Amino acid sequence: IVGGCVSNPHSWPWQISLRTSFEQHFCGGTLIAPQWVLTATHCLERSQRPSSYKVFLGLHHEAKKDPSLQIRDVEALFKEPDGADIALLKLSSPALINDYVIPACLPKAHTVVGGKIECYVTGWGETQGTGGEGKLKETGFPVIENKICNRPEFLHNKVKSTELCAGNIDGGTDSCQGDSGGPLVCPEHDKFIQHGVTSWGLGCAQPRKPGVYVRVSSYISWIERTIANN
Amino acid sequence: QGNLLDNYIKTEGAWILSHNKHIYKTNNPEECAEKCEAETKFTCRSFTFTSKDQQCTTLAENTKKALVLRRTNAVLFEKRMYLLECRRGKGEDYRGTESKTRNGVSCQKWADTEPHVPRFTPDSNPNDGLEENYCRNPDKDVYGPWCYTTDPKKRFDFCNIPECEEECMHCSGEKYQGNISRTESGLECQPWDAQKPHSHGYIPANLPDKDLKMNYCRNPDGEPRPWCFTTDPSKRWEFCNIPRCATPPPTTGQGLQCLAGNGDNYRGKIAITESGKTCQNWASQFPHKHARTPENYPCKALDENYCRNPDGESRPWCYTTSKDVRWEYCSIPSCEETKVEITAEAVDEQVPNTEDCYQGNGATYRGTTSLTVSGKRCQAWRSMSPHSHKKTPAAFPNADLRLNYCRNPDGDRAPWCYTTDPSVRWEFCHLKKCGDLQTVVQKPVQTTTESGTADCILGKGKDYRGTTAKTGSGKTCQAWSSQTPHTHDFFTPLTHPHAGLEQNYCRNPDGDINGPWCYTTDPRKAWDYCEIPKCPPPQYECGKAKRKQKMCPQR
């Protein structure tokens, strides 16, 4: 996360760290049910084998093994069949739900998050010198309507309807490399709903180059079907 | 054909004081609007409606003049006509407050007889709104509203009242409110509140000030012209052809030579970007092609190559003459007032978020939460937009009304704030009472849903289906289907078939923030809240962390 701040420990308890079998963090993800994690397909390019991955839950310091930490192997990988940058991981056993590990809510199918809503992204990715390395960082910014985001001044027709843009027009804060696969959540009443999966951007935190996130509401039926069938 | 309420602007949680008023009992706001239209004792400019009491109060005042107060459950409806400061057609129904002629001479009061004896008076023309010395058009003059002047040598003169943008548009049509609903190529527009065939984020409820009605062409986002999403699945959106008004656009005052706000009023001559690049002339398409032309933005003073903010950006900018850098912001010196403001805010932002709960009624709460119970952002206390109010830091110096933090300056039940949603004046905040914080949960469990018949409530108790039938003050509840001792048509088993309005059990059909309630059998007390214990906290609910988020950066 570029800009933003170090989060209160365990205040985003659905955030997971996706790691290699050697426990090296490389992507984020979101716990959406005790045994299921949502992440980005591009995070799974390094291997087709589930045993190549581990999931760390209940973490704040990237390198510390706090008592809250739970580690799970991955039992199966499910990539979105039409090639979208969204994938599901089935954990080898359900996570223990406690103060430190709580799933995020999913949106209703095809709901669109409003243009002025402020949402939050979290992760252990690059900070580009803005501090907080090694701790879970967070930052908030508004969702930008695709029509605006696709203007020549912004991302010039690169954003699909199954994606959403979010960021500050002036830049300065954004998700970045290593945050991929992690959650973009938006408050709704007293809950956080996961509306995005961190996917891509042109650089990080550049003016008029907001981050692009897979629009989760476009894939609800695939998520529900995959979980039900597996 | 539209609803009677379309003629009104609605604000939830607001109440105004007025000397001229009339109280009725009506079943719904539509009936209250009918009462307002039929008012004969005074000019009805607004009304308030409270659903629980079914109380309709028609009022002579509106928020232009009267003091606005907060009140739970009250909804204020203001007649658009009395809020408009523009004219439609000849302006016979203009009821704005312009009181100077086009030459700047003050108008004579319509009721006065000096310096000119008027032919039109409030008595002779009671329906023409001849109040004070406001410009009016009682004789349907083709040149629009006028007034008798205070200059003894000039009996009357016309006023410069801008046209409302109903038939035509000024500038880039940001305020166009007409009914054109086809694009320039003839495609029919998709209604703004629909998500098919094109899903989008221009949700009318989130943008109440943009007038996203029906499927009419609008310009909510700084485009050169009004546009709409189309009903053609292969064409997401397209511009509409709206004719330009013949009259000059409304003046917005003199431009500034320094930066204030987002700099949309900057009219200075700086033409270099913050990295030192020369700006491209706005009228030129070289080296960068663009749509921010003087023709597309006629009211934005896109002169020469001066830095400007024509499209709602955060500050003035320009296309650059460097072909590698399409655009950049400009460094414009700040106006002094803005500098003070920014400094004060920056200092305040250093205050850490140390309190996540409040004691008692929260009058001493000094934390930094700035979200309401429904997730809306708080308006800054010193700001008068979108809601003007009297709860300012100066008026309540001991209430710590900093930034947009939740506070309780007026001894209400809990910390609250005005919201940044123009349609919701205020709400209580997303804060818990200190004693109510959830306890630590250790065991893994299933998600709990808000339902069931237990005699306890989850959240606001909207799904409470228990059998408590007494209010907190010990009064027995009246059956929901009964009309004695209190007649009520708004919350009945018929009007709210899914709200569980059985027998006389406490229920919360309107999602009242204070929980279930009922009409009482005490003829002197129409309704009251019930005291129902809270259910033990669910062991986990998705999306709810046990630790509070910083939610940075706070703005």
GROMACS .gro file of C-alpha atoms in nm, chain A residues 4-14 32-34 95-100 102-106 110 112-118 120 138-141 145-148 150-154 161 168-170 173 187-193 207-209 215, chain B residues 195 199-203 206-210 221-223 227 229 236-237 289-292 311 313-315 317 319 326-327 329 353 371-375 377 430 439-445 460 539-553 555:
model
  126
    4GLY     CA    1  -0.231   0.524   0.381
    5CYS     CA    2  -0.130   0.408   0.726
    6VAL     CA    3  -0.046   0.102   0.930
    7SER     CA    4  -0.375  -0.056   1.033
    8ASN     CA    5  -0.490  -0.131   1.384
    9PRO     CA    6  -0.376  -0.491   1.440
   10HIS     CA    7  -0.646  -0.741   1.339
   11SER     CA    8  -0.893  -0.475   1.232
   12TRP     CA    9  -0.919  -0.633   0.884
   13PRO     CA   10  -0.955  -0.996   0.998
   14TRP     CA   11  -1.051  -1.127   0.654
   32ILE     CA   12  -1.498  -1.525   0.246
   33ALA     CA   13  -1.602  -1.844   0.426
   34PRO     CA   14  -1.421  -2.057   0.686
   95ALA     CA   15  -1.005  -2.158   0.955
   96LEU     CA   16  -1.086  -2.112   1.320
   97ILE     CA   17  -1.313  -1.809   1.337
   98ASN     CA   18  -1.217  -1.585   1.627
   99ASP     CA   19  -1.134  -1.221   1.698
  100TYR     CA   20  -0.848  -1.232   1.451
  102ILE     CA   21  -1.341  -1.335   1.038
  103PRO     CA   22  -1.472  -1.365   0.682
  104ALA     CA   23  -1.570  -1.057   0.479
  105CYS     CA   24  -1.921  -1.028   0.338
  106LEU     CA   25  -1.984  -1.066  -0.032
  110HIS     CA   26  -2.459  -0.751  -0.993
  112VAL     CA   27  -2.286  -0.167  -0.828
  113VAL     CA   28  -2.105   0.025  -0.562
  114GLY     CA   29  -2.202   0.392  -0.582
  115GLY     CA   30  -1.968   0.652  -0.729
  116LYS     CA   31  -1.912   0.849  -0.409
  117ILE     CA   32  -1.865   0.558  -0.170
  118GLU     CA   33  -1.530   0.549   0.007
  120TYR     CA   34  -1.058   0.058   0.168
  138GLU     CA   35  -0.470   0.027   0.484
  139THR     CA   36  -0.584   0.317   0.274
  140GLY     CA   37  -0.920   0.460   0.176
  141PHE     CA   38  -1.040   0.632  -0.138
  145GLU     CA   39  -1.730   0.528  -1.210
  146ASN     CA   40  -1.606   0.329  -1.513
  147LYS     CA   41  -1.727   0.603  -1.749
  148ILE     CA   42  -1.490   0.850  -1.585
  150ASN     CA   43  -1.222   0.515  -1.915
  151ARG     CA   44  -1.168   0.877  -2.019
  152PRO     CA   45  -0.843   0.947  -2.209
  153GLU     CA   46  -0.708   1.135  -1.907
  154PHE     CA   47  -0.748   0.826  -1.691
  161SER     CA   48  -1.744  -0.354  -1.698
  168ASN     CA   49  -0.769   0.951  -0.548
  169ILE     CA   50  -0.756   1.159  -0.864
  170ASP     CA   51  -0.436   1.325  -0.740
  173THR     CA   52  -0.218   0.654  -0.224
  187PRO     CA   53  -1.865  -0.006   0.456
  188GLU     CA   54  -2.235  -0.073   0.434
  189HIS     CA   55  -2.429  -0.008   0.751
  190ASP     CA   56  -2.208  -0.168   1.013
  191LYS     CA   57  -2.036  -0.427   0.791
  192PHE     CA   58  -1.765  -0.437   0.529
  193ILE     CA   59  -1.859  -0.582   0.193
  207PRO     CA   60  -0.223   1.097  -1.055
  208ARG     CA   61  -0.524   1.001  -1.268
  209LYS     CA   62  -0.415   0.638  -1.272
  215ARG     CA   63  -1.576  -0.637  -0.958
  425GLN     CA   64  -2.884  -0.115  -1.397
  429SER     CA   65  -2.470  -0.125  -1.486
  430HIS     CA   66  -2.325   0.199  -1.352
  431GLY     CA   67  -2.245   0.398  -1.042
  432TYR     CA   68  -2.466   0.702  -1.108
  433ILE     CA   69  -2.719   0.595  -0.849
  436ASN     CA   70  -2.619   0.872  -0.394
  437LEU     CA   71  -2.626   1.189  -0.605
  438PRO     CA   72  -2.934   1.375  -0.485
  439ASP     CA   73  -2.806   1.711  -0.608
  440LYS     CA   74  -2.768   1.591  -0.968
  451ASP     CA   75  -1.982   1.452  -1.405
  452GLY     CA   76  -1.836   1.753  -1.584
  453GLU     CA   77  -1.886   1.634  -1.943
  457TRP     CA   78  -2.569   1.264  -2.170
  459PHE     CA   79  -2.670   0.564  -2.063
  466ARG     CA   80  -2.304   0.232  -2.310
  467TRP     CA   81  -2.359   0.607  -2.315
  519LYS     CA   82  -0.632   1.617  -2.875
  520HIS     CA   83  -0.903   1.681  -2.618
  521ALA     CA   84  -1.262   1.784  -2.553
  522ARG     CA   85  -1.193   2.058  -2.298
  541ASP     CA   86  -1.445   1.975  -1.508
  543GLU     CA   87  -1.099   1.837  -1.085
  544SER     CA   88  -0.931   1.886  -0.748
  545ARG     CA   89  -0.734   2.193  -0.869
  547TRP     CA   90  -0.458   2.211  -1.453
  549TYR     CA   91  -0.270   2.010  -2.115
  556ARG     CA   92  -0.063   1.503  -2.166
  557TRP     CA   93  -0.164   1.716  -1.869
  559TYR     CA   94  -0.172   2.034  -1.236
  583ASN     CA   95  -0.822   0.803   1.752
  601LEU     CA   96  -1.926   0.773   1.013
  602THR     CA   97  -2.295   0.750   1.086
  603VAL     CA   98  -2.486   0.442   1.180
  604SER     CA   99  -2.586   0.382   0.817
  605GLY     CA  100  -2.234   0.437   0.688
  607ARG     CA  101  -1.976   1.041   0.607
  660HIS     CA  102  -2.156   0.438   1.423
  669THR     CA  103  -1.693  -0.948   2.455
  670VAL     CA  104  -1.416  -1.167   2.324
  671VAL     CA  105  -1.539  -1.474   2.145
  672GLN     CA  106  -1.320  -1.778   2.132
  673LYS     CA  107  -1.524  -2.053   1.974
  674PRO     CA  108  -1.574  -2.108   1.602
  675VAL     CA  109  -1.942  -2.094   1.514
  690LYS     CA  110  -3.220  -0.212   1.560
  769GLN     CA  111  -2.024  -1.508   1.764
  770TYR     CA  112  -1.934  -1.383   1.425
  771GLU     CA  113  -2.094  -1.193   1.147
  772CYS     CA  114  -1.920  -1.151   0.815
  773GLY     CA  115  -1.757  -0.817   0.753
  774LYS     CA  116  -1.758  -0.718   1.119
  775ALA     CA  117  -1.419  -0.695   1.282
  776LYS     CA  118  -1.382  -0.696   1.658
  777ARG     CA  119  -1.112  -0.430   1.638
  778LYS     CA  120  -1.198  -0.090   1.501
  779GLN     CA  121  -1.039   0.020   1.175
  780LYS     CA  122  -0.840   0.342   1.152
  781MET     CA  123  -1.008   0.412   0.820
  782CYS     CA  124  -0.724   0.634   0.712
  783PRO     CA  125  -0.675   0.875   0.553
  785ARG     CA  126  -1.073   1.366   0.538
   0.00000   0.00000   0.00000
